[in-house]
Structures are given as structure tokens and as C-alpha cells.
mmCIF file of C-alpha atoms in Angstrom:
data_model
loop_
_atom_site.group_PDB
_atom_site.id
_atom_site.type_symbol
_atom_site.label_atom_id
_atom_site.label_comp_id
_atom_site.label_asym_id
_atom_site.label_seq_id
_atom_site.Cartn_x
_atom_site.Cartn_y
_atom_site.Cartn_z
ATOM 1 C CA MET A 1 132.322 66.281 53.218
ATOM 2 C CA ALA A 2 135.881 67.565 52.822
ATOM 3 C CA LYS A 3 139.067 66.058 54.177
ATOM 4 C CA LEU A 4 141.372 68.432 56.040
ATOM 5 C CA LEU A 5 144.929 68.010 57.220
ATOM 6 C CA PHE A 6 145.913 69.760 60.451
ATOM 7 C CA VAL A 7 149.712 70.090 60.505
ATOM 8 C CA MET A 8 150.819 70.561 64.094
ATOM 9 C CA THR A 9 154.021 71.062 66.011
ATOM 10 C CA GLY A 10 155.558 68.136 67.814
ATOM 11 C CA ALA A 11 157.738 70.381 69.974
ATOM 12 C CA THR A 12 157.364 70.574 73.735
ATOM 13 C CA TYR A 13 159.763 73.483 74.162
ATOM 14 C CA TRP A 14 161.121 76.530 72.329
ATOM 15 C CA THR A 15 164.848 77.295 72.561
ATOM 16 C CA LEU A 16 165.450 80.921 73.509
ATOM 17 C CA LYS A 17 168.403 83.155 72.634
ATOM 18 C CA ASP A 18 170.322 82.231 75.790
ATOM 19 C CA GLY A 19 169.854 78.511 75.143
ATOM 20 C CA THR A 20 167.191 77.963 77.791
ATOM 21 C CA ARG A 21 164.075 75.984 76.956
ATOM 22 C CA HIS A 22 160.680 77.639 77.195
ATOM 23 C CA ALA A 23 157.892 75.071 77.701
ATOM 24 C CA THR A 24 155.412 75.265 74.840
ATOM 25 C CA GLY A 25 153.530 73.204 72.250
ATOM 26 C CA TYR A 26 150.410 74.156 70.296
ATOM 27 C CA TRP A 27 148.016 76.862 71.484
ATOM 28 C CA ALA A 28 144.747 75.297 72.642
ATOM 29 C CA GLU A 29 142.322 77.752 71.035
ATOM 30 C CA GLU A 30 144.095 77.533 67.684
ATOM 31 C CA PHE A 31 143.396 73.820 67.493
ATOM 32 C CA ALA A 32 140.118 73.622 69.360
ATOM 33 C CA ALA A 33 138.115 76.427 67.730
ATOM 34 C CA PRO A 34 138.770 75.348 64.115
ATOM 35 C CA TYR A 35 138.479 71.670 65.014
ATOM 36 C CA LYS A 36 135.064 72.215 66.571
ATOM 37 C CA ALA A 37 133.823 74.330 63.653
ATOM 38 C CA LEU A 38 135.149 72.101 60.891
ATOM 39 C CA SER A 39 134.344 68.725 62.420
ATOM 40 C CA GLY A 40 130.958 70.069 63.500
ATOM 41 C CA ALA A 41 130.234 70.868 59.866
ATOM 42 C CA GLY A 42 130.877 67.227 59.001
ATOM 43 C CA HIS A 43 134.395 67.514 57.624
ATOM 44 C CA GLU A 44 136.984 64.817 58.281
ATOM 45 C CA ILE A 45 140.202 65.898 60.005
ATOM 46 C CA THR A 46 143.580 64.184 60.123
ATOM 47 C CA VAL A 47 146.415 65.452 62.329
ATOM 48 C CA ALA A 48 150.028 65.225 61.151
ATOM 49 C CA THR A 49 153.148 65.965 63.202
ATOM 50 C CA PRO A 50 156.891 65.424 62.735
ATOM 51 C CA ASN A 51 157.627 61.776 63.559
ATOM 52 C CA ALA A 52 153.918 61.252 64.347
ATOM 53 C CA VAL A 53 154.384 62.410 67.943
ATOM 54 C CA VAL A 54 151.230 63.236 69.886
ATOM 55 C CA PRO A 55 150.981 67.053 70.012
ATOM 56 C CA THR A 56 151.507 68.745 73.375
ATOM 57 C CA VAL A 57 149.256 71.608 74.383
ATOM 58 C CA ASP A 58 150.905 74.731 75.770
ATOM 59 C CA MET A 59 149.521 74.693 79.306
ATOM 60 C CA MET A 60 149.589 78.476 79.431
ATOM 61 C CA SER A 61 146.869 78.488 76.774
ATOM 62 C CA LEU A 62 144.557 76.673 79.200
ATOM 63 C CA ARG A 63 144.952 79.221 81.966
ATOM 64 C CA PRO A 64 141.643 81.042 82.519
ATOM 65 C CA ASP A 65 143.298 84.457 82.167
ATOM 66 C CA MET A 66 144.776 83.451 78.803
ATOM 67 C CA ALA A 67 141.733 81.554 77.524
ATOM 68 C CA GLY A 68 139.302 84.311 78.495
ATOM 69 C CA SER A 69 137.563 82.670 81.448
ATOM 70 C CA ALA A 70 137.582 79.497 83.523
ATOM 71 C CA GLN A 71 134.616 78.171 81.531
ATOM 72 C CA ILE A 72 136.298 78.791 78.185
ATOM 73 C CA ALA A 73 139.416 77.005 79.444
ATOM 74 C CA LEU A 74 137.291 74.018 80.482
ATOM 75 C CA ASP A 75 135.542 74.014 77.111
ATOM 76 C CA LEU A 76 138.883 74.010 75.287
ATOM 77 C CA GLU A 77 140.117 71.125 77.421
ATOM 78 C CA GLU A 78 136.978 69.143 76.638
ATOM 79 C CA ILE A 79 137.310 69.689 72.885
ATOM 80 C CA ILE A 80 140.938 68.563 72.978
ATOM 81 C CA ARG A 81 140.127 65.585 75.193
ATOM 82 C CA SER A 82 137.335 64.438 72.882
ATOM 83 C CA ALA A 83 139.400 64.800 69.686
ATOM 84 C CA GLU A 84 140.469 61.240 68.999
ATOM 85 C CA VAL A 85 142.539 62.379 66.001
ATOM 86 C CA MET A 86 144.957 64.054 68.406
ATOM 87 C CA ARG A 87 145.957 60.699 69.884
ATOM 88 C CA ARG A 88 146.798 59.055 66.552
ATOM 89 C CA PRO A 89 148.556 61.586 64.324
ATOM 90 C CA ILE A 90 150.195 60.505 61.097
ATOM 91 C CA HIS A 91 153.849 61.120 60.302
ATOM 92 C CA LEU A 92 154.181 64.452 58.513
ATOM 93 C CA ALA A 93 156.612 62.850 56.073
ATOM 94 C CA ASN A 94 153.804 60.540 54.923
ATOM 95 C CA ALA A 95 151.207 63.274 54.413
ATOM 96 C CA ARG A 96 150.196 63.586 50.750
ATOM 97 C CA LEU A 97 148.436 66.734 49.641
ATOM 98 C CA GLU A 98 146.364 64.829 47.096
ATOM 99 C CA ASP A 99 144.569 63.061 49.964
ATOM 100 C CA TYR A 100 143.140 66.324 51.335
ATOM 101 C CA ASP A 101 140.921 69.208 50.259
ATOM 102 C CA ALA A 102 142.526 71.806 52.539
ATOM 103 C CA VAL A 103 145.443 72.223 54.958
ATOM 104 C CA TYR A 104 145.531 74.063 58.280
ATOM 105 C CA PHE A 105 148.511 74.934 60.503
ATOM 106 C CA PRO A 106 147.656 75.887 64.141
ATOM 107 C CA GLY A 107 150.230 77.901 66.052
ATOM 108 C CA GLY A 108 151.755 78.225 69.476
ATOM 109 C CA HIS A 109 155.481 78.793 69.890
ATOM 110 C CA GLY A 110 156.138 75.153 68.981
ATOM 111 C CA PRO A 111 156.407 75.748 65.196
ATOM 112 C CA MET A 112 159.295 78.131 65.920
ATOM 113 C CA GLU A 113 161.225 75.109 67.196
ATOM 114 C CA ASP A 114 160.413 72.389 64.668
ATOM 115 C CA LEU A 115 158.177 73.271 61.685
ATOM 116 C CA CYS A 116 160.301 76.297 60.735
ATOM 117 C CA VAL A 117 163.131 73.958 59.730
ATOM 118 C CA ASP A 118 161.123 70.861 58.803
ATOM 119 C CA PRO A 119 161.580 69.899 55.119
ATOM 120 C CA ASP A 120 158.289 67.993 55.098
ATOM 121 C CA ALA A 121 156.429 71.078 56.329
ATOM 122 C CA GLY A 122 158.160 73.117 53.638
ATOM 123 C CA ARG A 123 157.285 70.583 50.956
ATOM 124 C CA LEU A 124 153.640 70.443 51.989
ATOM 125 C CA LEU A 125 153.274 74.227 52.241
ATOM 126 C CA THR A 126 154.844 74.724 48.811
ATOM 127 C CA ALA A 127 152.584 72.097 47.243
ATOM 128 C CA ALA A 128 149.462 73.433 48.944
ATOM 129 C CA LEU A 129 150.152 76.992 47.843
ATOM 130 C CA ALA A 130 150.651 75.898 44.240
ATOM 131 C CA SER A 131 147.613 73.611 44.249
ATOM 132 C CA GLY A 132 144.971 76.287 44.741
ATOM 133 C CA LYS A 133 143.510 74.323 47.651
ATOM 134 C CA PRO A 134 142.688 76.375 50.766
ATOM 135 C CA LEU A 135 145.754 76.745 52.976
ATOM 136 C CA ALA A 136 145.191 78.292 56.410
ATOM 137 C CA VAL A 137 147.974 79.256 58.834
ATOM 138 C CA VAL A 138 147.574 81.103 62.140
ATOM 139 C CA CYS A 139 149.582 83.001 64.764
ATOM 140 C CA HIS A 140 153.112 81.538 65.151
ATOM 141 C CA ALA A 141 152.508 78.780 62.583
ATOM 142 C CA PRO A 142 153.556 81.026 59.646
ATOM 143 C CA ALA A 143 157.066 80.324 60.997
ATOM 144 C CA ALA A 144 156.727 77.076 59.021
ATOM 145 C CA MET A 145 156.854 79.143 55.813
ATOM 146 C CA LEU A 146 160.556 79.641 56.532
ATOM 147 C CA ALA A 147 161.036 75.964 55.677
ATOM 148 C CA THR A 148 159.928 76.646 52.085
ATOM 149 C CA ARG A 149 163.061 78.644 51.258
ATOM 150 C CA ILE A 150 165.335 77.232 48.568
ATOM 151 C CA HIS A 151 168.544 79.196 48.023
ATOM 152 C CA GLY A 152 166.967 81.965 50.077
ATOM 153 C CA GLU A 153 163.822 82.205 47.929
ATOM 154 C CA SER A 154 160.294 81.265 49.047
ATOM 155 C CA PRO A 155 157.115 80.849 46.974
ATOM 156 C CA PHE A 156 155.334 82.851 49.684
ATOM 157 C CA ALA A 157 157.313 85.996 48.819
ATOM 158 C CA GLY A 158 154.920 88.682 47.616
ATOM 159 C CA TYR A 159 151.852 87.147 49.282
ATOM 160 C CA ARG A 160 149.859 89.219 51.757
ATOM 161 C CA VAL A 161 150.352 87.502 55.110
ATOM 162 C CA THR A 162 149.658 88.154 58.765
ATOM 163 C CA ALA A 163 151.024 86.401 61.846
ATOM 164 C CA PHE A 164 151.782 86.982 65.520
ATOM 165 C CA THR A 165 153.272 90.460 65.608
ATOM 166 C CA ASN A 166 156.418 91.803 67.194
ATOM 167 C CA GLU A 167 154.255 94.001 69.418
ATOM 168 C CA GLU A 168 152.325 90.979 70.671
ATOM 169 C CA GLU A 169 155.561 89.072 71.275
ATOM 170 C CA GLU A 170 156.860 92.033 73.259
ATOM 171 C CA ALA A 171 153.638 92.160 75.257
ATOM 172 C CA VAL A 172 154.072 88.565 76.406
ATOM 173 C CA GLY A 173 157.660 89.333 77.378
ATOM 174 C CA LEU A 174 159.402 87.036 74.925
ATOM 175 C CA ALA A 175 160.518 89.263 72.049
ATOM 176 C CA LYS A 176 163.859 90.196 73.626
ATOM 177 C CA ARG A 177 164.507 86.605 74.662
ATOM 178 C CA ALA A 178 163.743 85.121 71.239
ATOM 179 C CA ARG A 179 166.376 84.166 68.683
ATOM 180 C CA TRP A 180 164.061 85.688 66.076
ATOM 181 C CA THR A 181 160.438 86.749 65.699
ATOM 182 C CA VAL A 182 157.914 85.542 63.156
ATOM 183 C CA GLU A 183 157.002 88.981 61.850
ATOM 184 C CA SER A 184 160.608 90.025 61.233
ATOM 185 C CA GLU A 185 161.594 86.758 59.562
ATOM 186 C CA LEU A 186 158.573 86.778 57.263
ATOM 187 C CA ILE A 187 159.282 90.354 56.221
ATOM 188 C CA ASP A 188 162.898 89.418 55.515
ATOM 189 C CA MET A 189 161.599 86.510 53.426
ATOM 190 C CA GLY A 190 159.687 88.941 51.235
ATOM 191 C CA VAL A 191 156.041 88.589 52.230
ATOM 192 C CA ASP A 192 153.707 91.588 52.275
ATOM 193 C CA PHE A 193 153.172 91.590 56.038
ATOM 194 C CA THR A 194 150.014 93.203 57.366
ATOM 195 C CA LYS A 195 148.537 93.363 60.869
ATOM 196 C CA GLY A 196 145.574 94.527 62.871
ATOM 197 C CA GLU A 197 145.013 95.545 66.455
ATOM 198 C CA MET A 198 146.807 93.566 69.140
ATOM 199 C CA TRP A 199 144.879 90.523 70.455
ATOM 200 C CA LYS A 200 141.867 91.235 68.200
ATOM 201 C CA PRO A 201 140.787 88.887 65.404
ATOM 202 C CA TYR A 202 142.537 89.767 62.158
ATOM 203 C CA THR A 203 142.698 87.583 59.056
ATOM 204 C CA VAL A 204 144.041 88.040 55.557
ATOM 205 C CA VAL A 205 143.181 86.124 52.380
ATOM 206 C CA ASP A 206 145.459 86.261 49.350
ATOM 207 C CA ARG A 207 144.416 83.839 46.635
ATOM 208 C CA ASN A 208 144.205 80.433 48.360
ATOM 209 C CA LEU A 209 146.294 81.493 51.376
ATOM 210 C CA PHE A 210 144.393 82.283 54.590
ATOM 211 C CA THR A 211 146.382 83.665 57.537
ATOM 212 C CA GLY A 212 145.404 84.803 61.034
ATOM 213 C CA GLN A 213 147.318 87.082 63.378
ATOM 214 C CA ASN A 214 146.769 85.619 66.840
ATOM 215 C CA PRO A 215 144.753 83.076 68.858
ATOM 216 C CA ALA A 216 141.618 85.222 68.642
ATOM 217 C CA SER A 217 141.845 84.946 64.850
ATOM 218 C CA ALA A 218 141.591 81.147 64.762
ATOM 219 C CA ALA A 219 137.787 80.948 64.931
ATOM 220 C CA VAL A 220 137.403 83.618 62.240
ATOM 221 C CA LEU A 221 139.931 81.843 60.070
ATOM 222 C CA ALA A 222 137.923 78.631 60.451
ATOM 223 C CA GLU A 223 134.766 80.447 59.312
ATOM 224 C CA ARG A 224 136.543 81.726 56.215
ATOM 225 C CA LEU A 225 137.934 78.266 55.540
ATOM 226 C CA LEU A 226 134.457 76.759 55.887
ATOM 227 C CA ALA A 227 133.102 79.279 53.398
ATOM 228 C CA ALA A 228 135.879 78.421 50.951
ATOM 229 C CA LEU A 229 135.171 74.698 51.308
#
């Protein structure tokens, strides 16, 4: 049995370009699908957030039209409700990589508010990348890689990475309202950004780094992480 650390946003909103707050959090499918697959395989999961706040689900991710159907939305809610680890997260500052066999960052717009500038997220990502342990990051969560920059340089530069694309952000109507987009910032940081078809599962593996493009990629990413474990 492996021990996995899920690093999750503690944000409940995302500040847009005009200063308004867009209600957000983590995206349900990006937690629930990997949690179900990994815990179902017998692995132990710990959740960490900034200041140990209980993560907030983005309610839009539980809408039937966003989840895929009313039944899928209900299933996601049940997985989240039954996940006791979600109600007792540890403080991200206290998370030690040596205690875990792999690290996973679910997305949602929340990481664009907090994890992207969180020094503890940056420290953990840098250590995980250097360790050779599986490191999985999906959708908007690659925004946390921005916190690894020191004097403008990131250890993720040169890695093949995918994340939520500019086209997908435009499709949900938020690209023009955003202060920045994940794809553009990662490219500016020096990653080798790659992407697949909008809304379809697309994952990339470069050494020990596993990334997924969008919510539909979370389950596939979990399968690849399980295989690596």
C-alpha cells in the first residue's frame, strides 16, 4: 500500500482582472475520480491545504450539465461526502515529501488564487520533481508550478507539460476576464506545453511528472499513477 498526498486549494474564490471575485474551489471530478481509484486500490490518502482549511468544491462542477449527467453529479457528491480525509486536512506547511510515495494536485480555478503563490506548494513541487517519486498535476493545478520560480527560473522549465488550455478557458467565458491563463504562464516559464482536443482526456508523462489537461483527464491520470505505483 502506498501513501499519497493530495495537495488541494484552500481558495473559495478567484480574483478576476477587474477585481471581482469568481466563486470557485476545487473541481469535483478532479478530486473524486482519482480518490476513488487510488483509495479503492488500497492506497492511503492524506489531503493538505494552505492553513489546513477544509477544501471547498466548486459548485459548478456538480451541475449535471458540467458533470455529464445528474447521476454522475450525484456519484461525485457521494464520493466527496464519504471521503473523511477531506474534513481533516493537514497544513501544507507541515507536509513532508519523505512521508509519501506520490503527490497529486487536483485543479479547479482555486489554485490560480492561492497555490500559484504559495511557497509551501513551490517547495513541495520542487522536492517531488527532484525525488523521482510520481508527481501528478491536472487541469488548473499546474498553476502551482509558478510558485517554484526562484529569480525567474523554475525546475519545471523544459519538461513536457499539459494543463487547461487557453481555448478551453475561452470556451467557459473566463479567458478575457482572467488576470492570466495557465497555458500562457507555463509557456512563459519555459515548459514544453502540449495539448490535445478540447474537453477530451489528454495526459502527458515526462520522467516522473504526470500532467492532465482538463477534468476529463483526471481519471486517466489516476490510472497512469496507479500503474506507476
